[in-house]
Short mmCIF file of C-alpha atoms in Angstrom, two decimals:
data_model
loop_
_atom_site.label_atom_id
_atom_site.label_comp_id
_atom_site.label_asym_id
_atom_site.label_seq_id
_atom_site.Cartn_x
_atom_site.Cartn_y
_atom_site.Cartn_z
CA MET Z 1 -129.94 10.03 -42.43
CA THR Z 2 -129.09 7.21 -40.01
CA SER Z 3 -125.81 5.08 -42.03
CA THR Z 4 -126.13 1.42 -42.38
CA HIS Z 5 -122.53 1.53 -41.82
CA THR Z 6 -120.96 1.03 -38.88
CA PRO Z 7 -117.18 2.94 -39.15
CA ALA Z 8 -114.25 1.55 -36.93
CA HIS Z 9 -112.73 4.10 -34.73
CA LEU Z 10 -109.15 6.07 -34.49
CA PRO Z 11 -107.25 7.76 -32.22
CA THR Z 12 -108.89 11.11 -31.92
CA ARG Z 13 -107.73 14.66 -31.23
CA ARG Z 14 -109.50 18.27 -29.99
CA LEU Z 15 -108.95 20.87 -32.60
CA GLY Z 16 -107.56 23.80 -30.42
CA THR Z 17 -109.20 24.38 -26.99
CA THR Z 18 -112.49 25.12 -28.52
CA GLY Z 19 -113.03 23.29 -32.07
CA PRO Z 20 -114.92 20.07 -32.89
CA VAL Z 21 -112.95 16.44 -31.91
CA THR Z 22 -112.02 14.70 -34.87
CA SER Z 23 -110.29 11.33 -35.83
CA ALA Z 24 -106.44 11.75 -35.37
CA LEU Z 25 -106.11 12.15 -39.35
CA GLY Z 26 -108.56 13.62 -41.82
CA LEU Z 27 -108.43 13.62 -45.70
CA GLY Z 28 -108.13 16.42 -47.84
CA ALA Z 29 -110.31 16.41 -50.77
CA MET Z 30 -109.05 19.01 -53.07
CA GLY Z 31 -107.09 16.46 -55.33
CA MET Z 32 -110.50 14.79 -56.34
CA SER Z 33 -111.13 18.15 -58.34
CA ASP Z 34 -108.25 19.87 -58.91
CA LEU Z 35 -105.09 20.65 -58.80
CA TYR Z 36 -103.31 17.41 -59.37
CA GLY Z 37 -104.35 16.71 -63.11
CA PRO Z 38 -107.40 14.37 -63.48
CA ALA Z 39 -109.01 12.47 -61.05
CA ASP Z 40 -111.40 9.60 -61.76
CA GLU Z 41 -114.94 10.72 -59.89
CA ALA Z 42 -115.98 6.71 -59.23
CA GLU Z 43 -112.80 6.13 -57.45
CA SER Z 44 -112.67 9.45 -55.84
CA ILE Z 45 -116.20 8.35 -53.87
CA ALA Z 46 -114.99 5.05 -53.00
CA THR Z 47 -112.10 6.76 -51.29
CA LEU Z 48 -114.63 8.76 -49.55
CA HIS Z 49 -116.38 5.82 -48.69
CA ALA Z 50 -113.64 3.72 -47.40
CA ALA Z 51 -111.60 6.99 -45.42
CA LEU Z 52 -115.45 7.49 -43.68
CA ASP Z 53 -116.27 3.79 -42.93
CA ALA Z 54 -112.14 3.37 -41.40
CA GLY Z 55 -113.52 6.18 -38.92
CA ILE Z 56 -112.11 8.68 -40.96
CA THR Z 57 -114.23 12.31 -39.68
CA LEU Z 58 -112.77 15.17 -41.12
CA ILE Z 59 -112.77 16.42 -44.49
CA ASP Z 60 -111.42 18.98 -45.91
CA THR Z 61 -112.50 21.13 -48.61
CA GLY Z 62 -112.61 24.33 -50.83
CA ASP Z 63 -115.50 26.10 -52.48
CA PHE Z 64 -112.84 26.71 -55.15
CA TYR Z 65 -111.79 23.29 -55.69
CA GLY Z 66 -113.04 22.21 -59.45
CA MET Z 67 -115.47 25.38 -59.05
CA GLY Z 68 -118.13 23.35 -56.42
CA HIS Z 69 -117.25 19.81 -57.80
CA ASN Z 70 -115.93 19.17 -54.52
CA GLU Z 71 -118.20 20.04 -52.65
CA LEU Z 72 -120.28 17.78 -54.76
CA LEU Z 73 -117.98 15.09 -54.64
CA ILE Z 74 -118.75 15.10 -51.02
CA ARG Z 75 -122.26 15.35 -51.27
CA GLU Z 76 -122.59 12.49 -52.81
CA ALA Z 77 -120.03 10.19 -50.96
CA LEU Z 78 -122.41 11.48 -47.60
CA ARG Z 79 -125.93 10.64 -49.37
CA GLY Z 80 -126.98 8.17 -46.75
CA ARG Z 81 -124.36 8.81 -43.78
CA ASP Z 82 -124.87 10.34 -40.34
CA ARG Z 83 -124.02 13.75 -41.01
CA ASP Z 84 -123.06 14.96 -37.86
CA SER Z 85 -120.48 12.04 -37.68
CA VAL Z 86 -118.69 14.44 -40.01
CA ARG Z 87 -116.96 17.51 -39.65
CA ILE Z 88 -116.43 19.25 -43.12
CA SER Z 89 -113.85 21.83 -43.17
CA VAL Z 90 -114.51 24.00 -46.36
CA LYS Z 91 -111.83 27.24 -47.45
CA TYR Z 92 -112.99 30.08 -49.59
CA GLY Z 93 -112.44 32.81 -50.54
CA ALA Z 94 -110.25 32.30 -53.82
CA GLN Z 95 -111.66 34.12 -57.03
CA ARG Z 96 -111.65 32.20 -60.11
CA ASP Z 97 -112.82 32.35 -64.30
CA PRO Z 98 -114.44 29.89 -66.25
CA ALA Z 99 -111.35 28.63 -67.30
CA GLY Z 100 -110.01 28.09 -64.19
CA ASN Z 101 -107.55 30.85 -63.63
CA TRP Z 102 -106.92 32.64 -59.97
CA ILE Z 103 -108.53 36.38 -60.42
CA GLY Z 104 -108.11 37.23 -56.94
CA TYR Z 105 -109.51 37.64 -53.73
CA ASP Z 106 -112.22 38.18 -51.67
CA ALA Z 107 -112.92 37.83 -47.74
CA GLY Z 108 -115.52 40.88 -47.30
CA PRO Z 109 -117.97 40.26 -45.37
CA ALA Z 110 -120.42 40.52 -47.70
CA ALA Z 111 -118.21 37.70 -49.72
CA THR Z 112 -117.90 35.36 -46.55
CA LYS Z 113 -121.80 35.27 -46.35
CA THR Z 114 -122.49 34.86 -49.87
CA ALA Z 115 -119.98 31.93 -50.36
CA LEU Z 116 -121.30 30.14 -47.58
CA ALA Z 117 -124.67 30.07 -48.71
CA TYR Z 118 -123.62 28.41 -52.33
CA THR Z 119 -121.29 26.28 -49.81
CA LEU Z 120 -124.35 24.75 -47.80
CA ARG Z 121 -126.66 24.40 -51.00
CA ARG Z 122 -123.68 22.02 -52.83
CA LEU Z 123 -122.96 20.10 -49.51
CA GLY Z 124 -126.75 19.41 -48.88
CA THR Z 125 -126.19 20.37 -45.39
CA ASP Z 126 -127.56 23.42 -42.99
CA HIS Z 127 -123.67 24.06 -41.21
CA VAL Z 128 -120.32 23.60 -41.85
CA ASP Z 129 -118.26 22.34 -38.87
CA VAL Z 130 -114.98 24.60 -39.52
CA TYR Z 131 -115.28 27.57 -42.01
CA ARG Z 132 -111.97 29.63 -42.78
CA PRO Z 133 -110.34 32.08 -45.63
CA ALA Z 134 -108.10 30.06 -47.88
CA ARG Z 135 -105.39 32.99 -47.06
CA LEU Z 136 -105.63 36.87 -45.48
CA ASP Z 137 -107.49 39.22 -47.57
CA PRO Z 138 -105.35 42.24 -47.92
CA GLN Z 139 -107.49 44.48 -48.40
CA VAL Z 140 -109.84 43.28 -45.74
CA PRO Z 141 -108.97 43.48 -41.82
CA ILE Z 142 -109.15 39.89 -40.35
CA GLU Z 143 -111.21 41.69 -37.60
CA GLU Z 144 -114.20 42.24 -40.44
CA THR Z 145 -113.61 38.41 -41.54
CA VAL Z 146 -113.72 36.96 -38.26
CA GLY Z 147 -116.58 39.57 -37.54
CA ALA Z 148 -118.57 37.90 -40.63
CA ILE Z 149 -117.89 34.48 -39.55
CA ALA Z 150 -118.57 34.59 -36.13
CA GLU Z 151 -122.37 36.53 -37.80
CA LEU Z 152 -122.61 33.05 -39.16
CA VAL Z 153 -121.73 31.31 -36.17
CA GLN Z 154 -124.26 32.98 -34.10
CA ALA Z 155 -126.89 32.29 -36.34
CA GLY Z 156 -125.98 28.44 -36.61
CA TYR Z 157 -124.77 28.13 -40.20
CA VAL Z 158 -120.52 27.84 -38.80
CA ARG Z 159 -119.85 25.74 -35.75
CA HIS Z 160 -116.39 26.96 -35.55
CA ILE Z 161 -113.94 29.75 -37.36
CA GLY Z 162 -110.64 28.33 -38.69
CA LEU Z 163 -107.42 30.26 -40.24
CA SER Z 164 -105.12 29.04 -43.20
CA GLU Z 165 -101.66 30.00 -44.48
CA VAL Z 166 -101.76 33.19 -41.86
CA GLY Z 167 -98.73 34.42 -39.32
CA ALA Z 168 -98.79 34.82 -35.31
CA GLU Z 169 -99.83 38.62 -35.43
CA THR Z 170 -102.33 37.92 -37.41
CA LEU Z 171 -103.80 34.81 -35.42
CA ARG Z 172 -103.70 37.09 -32.51
CA ARG Z 173 -105.81 39.43 -33.69
CA ALA Z 174 -108.18 37.16 -35.16
CA ALA Z 175 -108.59 35.17 -31.45
CA ALA Z 176 -109.15 38.84 -29.84
CA VAL Z 177 -112.83 39.30 -31.89
CA HIS Z 178 -113.79 35.12 -31.62
CA PRO Z 179 -112.52 31.63 -30.36
CA ILE Z 180 -110.11 30.26 -33.49
CA SER Z 181 -110.28 26.43 -33.65
CA ASP Z 182 -107.61 25.49 -35.79
CA LEU Z 183 -104.83 27.09 -38.45
CA GLN Z 184 -104.54 24.73 -41.50
CA ILE Z 185 -101.29 25.21 -42.72
CA GLU Z 186 -98.58 23.22 -44.44
CA TYR Z 187 -96.34 21.49 -42.38
CA SER Z 188 -94.01 18.42 -43.18
CA LEU Z 189 -90.18 17.21 -43.04
CA ILE Z 190 -89.34 19.78 -45.65
CA SER Z 191 -91.62 22.99 -44.81
CA ARG Z 192 -91.13 23.53 -41.68
CA SER Z 193 -91.23 27.85 -41.45
CA LEU Z 194 -94.28 27.53 -39.01
CA GLU Z 195 -92.00 26.47 -35.91
CA ALA Z 196 -90.35 29.91 -35.58
CA GLU Z 197 -93.32 31.88 -35.00
CA VAL Z 198 -96.85 30.76 -35.75
CA LEU Z 199 -96.38 27.17 -34.29
CA PRO Z 200 -95.86 28.53 -30.89
CA ALA Z 201 -98.31 31.34 -31.06
CA ALA Z 202 -101.10 28.88 -32.32
CA ARG Z 203 -100.41 27.08 -29.05
CA GLU Z 204 -100.19 29.95 -26.81
CA LEU Z 205 -103.89 31.04 -27.74
CA GLY Z 206 -104.91 27.57 -27.80
CA ILE Z 207 -105.06 27.03 -31.52
CA GLY Z 208 -105.04 23.24 -33.17
CA ILE Z 209 -102.74 22.76 -36.20
CA THR Z 210 -104.25 20.84 -39.05
CA ALA Z 211 -101.29 19.88 -40.92
CA TYR Z 212 -101.62 20.24 -45.67
CA GLY Z 213 -99.03 19.04 -47.06
CA VAL Z 214 -97.59 16.46 -45.03
CA LEU Z 215 -96.13 14.23 -47.90
CA SER Z 216 -95.30 17.79 -50.11
CA ARG Z 217 -97.48 17.17 -52.74
CA GLY Z 218 -96.43 13.56 -52.89
CA LEU Z 219 -92.50 14.29 -52.96
CA LEU Z 220 -91.98 12.91 -49.71
CA SER Z 221 -94.49 9.60 -50.36
CA GLY Z 222 -91.51 7.36 -51.37
CA HIS Z 223 -93.73 6.90 -55.21
CA TRP Z 224 -92.68 10.07 -57.19
CA SER Z 225 -89.80 9.79 -59.85
CA ALA Z 226 -87.82 11.89 -61.51
CA GLY Z 227 -89.19 11.08 -64.83
CA ARG Z 228 -93.04 11.32 -64.05
CA GLU Z 229 -94.69 13.19 -66.58
CA LEU Z 230 -96.99 15.88 -65.28
CA HIS Z 231 -101.06 17.09 -66.86
CA GLY Z 232 -101.12 20.65 -67.83
CA THR Z 233 -103.13 21.08 -65.17
CA ASP Z 234 -100.85 19.83 -62.39
CA PHE Z 235 -99.50 23.01 -60.20
CA ARG Z 236 -96.35 20.70 -59.75
CA GLY Z 237 -95.39 21.65 -63.17
CA HIS Z 238 -94.56 24.72 -61.33
CA SER Z 239 -93.39 24.07 -58.14
CA PRO Z 240 -90.63 24.88 -57.10
CA ARG Z 241 -89.41 21.75 -55.21
CA PHE Z 242 -90.81 19.51 -58.39
CA GLN Z 243 -88.21 21.54 -60.81
CA GLY Z 244 -84.95 20.04 -62.25
CA GLU Z 245 -81.95 20.05 -60.15
CA ASN Z 246 -84.08 20.76 -56.95
CA LEU Z 247 -86.08 17.72 -57.61
CA ALA Z 248 -83.55 15.40 -57.92
CA HIS Z 249 -81.64 17.25 -54.75
CA ASN Z 250 -85.17 16.41 -52.76
CA LEU Z 251 -85.88 13.18 -54.08
CA SER Z 252 -82.20 12.14 -52.72
CA LEU Z 253 -83.49 13.59 -49.10
CA VAL Z 254 -86.73 10.96 -49.65
CA GLU Z 255 -84.60 8.27 -50.56
CA GLN Z 256 -82.42 8.43 -46.74
CA LEU Z 257 -85.89 8.97 -45.18
CA GLY Z 258 -86.82 5.71 -46.78
CA ARG Z 259 -83.97 3.58 -45.65
CA ILE Z 260 -85.77 4.65 -42.27
CA ALA Z 261 -88.56 3.70 -43.03
CA GLU Z 262 -87.43 0.26 -44.03
CA ALA Z 263 -85.93 -0.39 -40.83
CA LYS Z 264 -89.02 0.62 -38.90
CA GLY Z 265 -90.84 -1.57 -41.76
CA ALA Z 266 -92.65 0.89 -42.67
CA SER Z 267 -93.53 3.10 -46.07
CA THR Z 268 -91.80 6.53 -46.50
CA ALA Z 269 -95.13 7.73 -46.89
CA GLN Z 270 -96.11 6.59 -43.26
CA VAL Z 271 -93.07 7.59 -41.44
CA ALA Z 272 -93.46 11.25 -42.71
CA ILE Z 273 -97.01 10.92 -42.02
CA ALA Z 274 -95.90 9.92 -38.31
CA TRP Z 275 -93.56 12.50 -37.79
CA VAL Z 276 -96.00 15.25 -38.33
CA ALA Z 277 -98.36 13.73 -36.30
CA GLN Z 278 -95.66 12.93 -33.63
CA GLN Z 279 -95.16 16.79 -33.28
CA GLY Z 280 -97.94 17.10 -31.06
CA GLU Z 281 -101.06 16.58 -29.80
CA ASP Z 282 -102.59 19.48 -31.47
CA ILE Z 283 -101.62 18.97 -34.77
CA VAL Z 284 -104.30 16.83 -37.08
CA PRO Z 285 -102.22 15.76 -40.28
CA LEU Z 286 -104.19 16.10 -43.13
CA VAL Z 287 -103.94 13.42 -46.34
CA GLY Z 288 -104.22 14.14 -49.58
CA ALA Z 289 -105.30 10.74 -51.40
CA ARG Z 290 -106.91 10.23 -54.03
CA ARG Z 291 -107.31 6.28 -54.18
CA ARG Z 292 -108.43 3.47 -52.13
CA GLU Z 293 -104.39 2.18 -51.73
CA ARG Z 294 -103.18 5.54 -51.25
CA LEU Z 295 -105.50 6.25 -48.46
CA THR Z 296 -104.69 2.34 -46.68
CA GLU Z 297 -101.27 3.33 -46.88
CA ALA Z 298 -102.08 6.78 -44.66
CA LEU Z 299 -103.95 4.97 -42.08
CA GLY Z 300 -101.00 2.85 -41.12
CA ALA Z 301 -99.09 5.69 -40.34
CA LEU Z 302 -101.20 5.70 -37.53
CA ASP Z 303 -100.17 2.59 -36.05
CA LEU Z 304 -96.48 3.81 -36.24
CA ARG Z 305 -94.06 4.93 -33.55
CA LEU Z 306 -91.02 7.15 -33.67
CA ASP Z 307 -88.71 6.63 -31.25
CA PRO Z 308 -85.95 9.44 -30.23
CA ALA Z 309 -83.51 7.17 -32.22
CA ASP Z 310 -85.85 7.24 -34.74
CA LEU Z 311 -86.73 10.58 -34.70
CA ALA Z 312 -82.85 11.74 -34.09
CA ALA Z 313 -82.25 9.79 -37.57
CA ILE Z 314 -85.16 11.38 -39.72
CA GLU Z 315 -83.72 15.07 -38.45
CA ALA Z 316 -80.29 13.74 -39.68
CA ALA Z 317 -81.27 13.02 -42.94
CA VAL Z 318 -83.62 15.76 -43.44
CA PRO Z 319 -82.81 18.48 -41.28
CA VAL Z 320 -84.63 22.02 -41.53
CA GLY Z 321 -84.36 23.78 -44.19
CA ALA Z 322 -82.80 20.83 -46.62
CA ALA Z 323 -85.18 20.92 -49.15
CA ALA Z 324 -84.38 22.63 -52.35
CA GLY Z 325 -86.70 25.84 -53.12
CA ASP Z 326 -89.55 27.05 -52.09
CA ARG Z 327 -93.27 25.31 -51.66
CA TYR Z 328 -95.22 27.59 -53.81
CA ALA Z 329 -93.92 30.02 -56.64
CA ALA Z 330 -92.56 33.53 -55.86
CA ALA Z 331 -95.66 34.96 -56.45
CA GLN Z 332 -97.89 32.57 -54.59
CA MET Z 333 -95.10 32.87 -51.56
CA ALA Z 334 -95.49 36.62 -51.69
CA SER Z 335 -98.90 36.16 -50.70
CA LEU Z 336 -98.56 34.47 -47.61
CA ASP Z 337 -99.23 35.70 -44.42
CA SER Z 338 -97.66 33.00 -42.77
CA GLU Z 339 -94.61 33.18 -44.36
CA ARG Z 340 -93.97 37.11 -43.86
CA ARG Z 341 -91.06 38.19 -41.88
#
């Protein structure tokens, strides 16, 4: 259905050499359904509408975000809009029970195809623009997973194949089976482990980066405070970087970043997002705004240019490895193919 809305035009970037062209900033919808505590559904829809109207064309979700709720939310937000003007990126594979507990992972060929069938029904669409396993399944060779998605591409249900949180060797093995559009991976001023091996491999293979966690789950936003109380369902309550002395140390880094932002007439969040965006034209930052005012702030990062002096000041304030605590708890870190050395 054709929209009566006329979206604005934002700068664009291509996801790798074979992927789709999208807005230079994407919206990650996870927090609207899961993992960050309760969200306001009406405000979530309003934020999705505001993103589309502002010219954001990349919406990222996962079938396990709220056990399908996130996909249904996106379906509602797209009602009456031009589906072909939006690129929907979907992750799958995480297994959860009715209580929301994480109970395993399955990216086998049959699970891959079944998951997509449910995703298409929830989204109310006949195709997904980028489909990706959320993690490497240790029980299934990446060639089998990519091969199954390649069959879905051939059948017209998927446009492009992406990956998430995999290492350089896995990227190479996957790309040998089928072109990979982009790697979704955490990348921020305090999460830079991909720079050593993963990012060079992606560039060698012509694979783009969709960077999530650019504000490190809100830690780099300039809006976080040490005394903030977290809802029981907010995973940051168990995240190492948000605990005790780690949090105090990390907030001191944010304070220094804030001083640089103030001198630029920008917000701390805008500087953090702009820094990621300026690490390469092959990188599209994803922001997890759940409210319209946070979305507006994030969009302002696209107008911010950091010159060499700014970048040097940021590097001095928040050098590589400066953060206290890992980005996930130990068990989750151990499951990340991207973090294996």
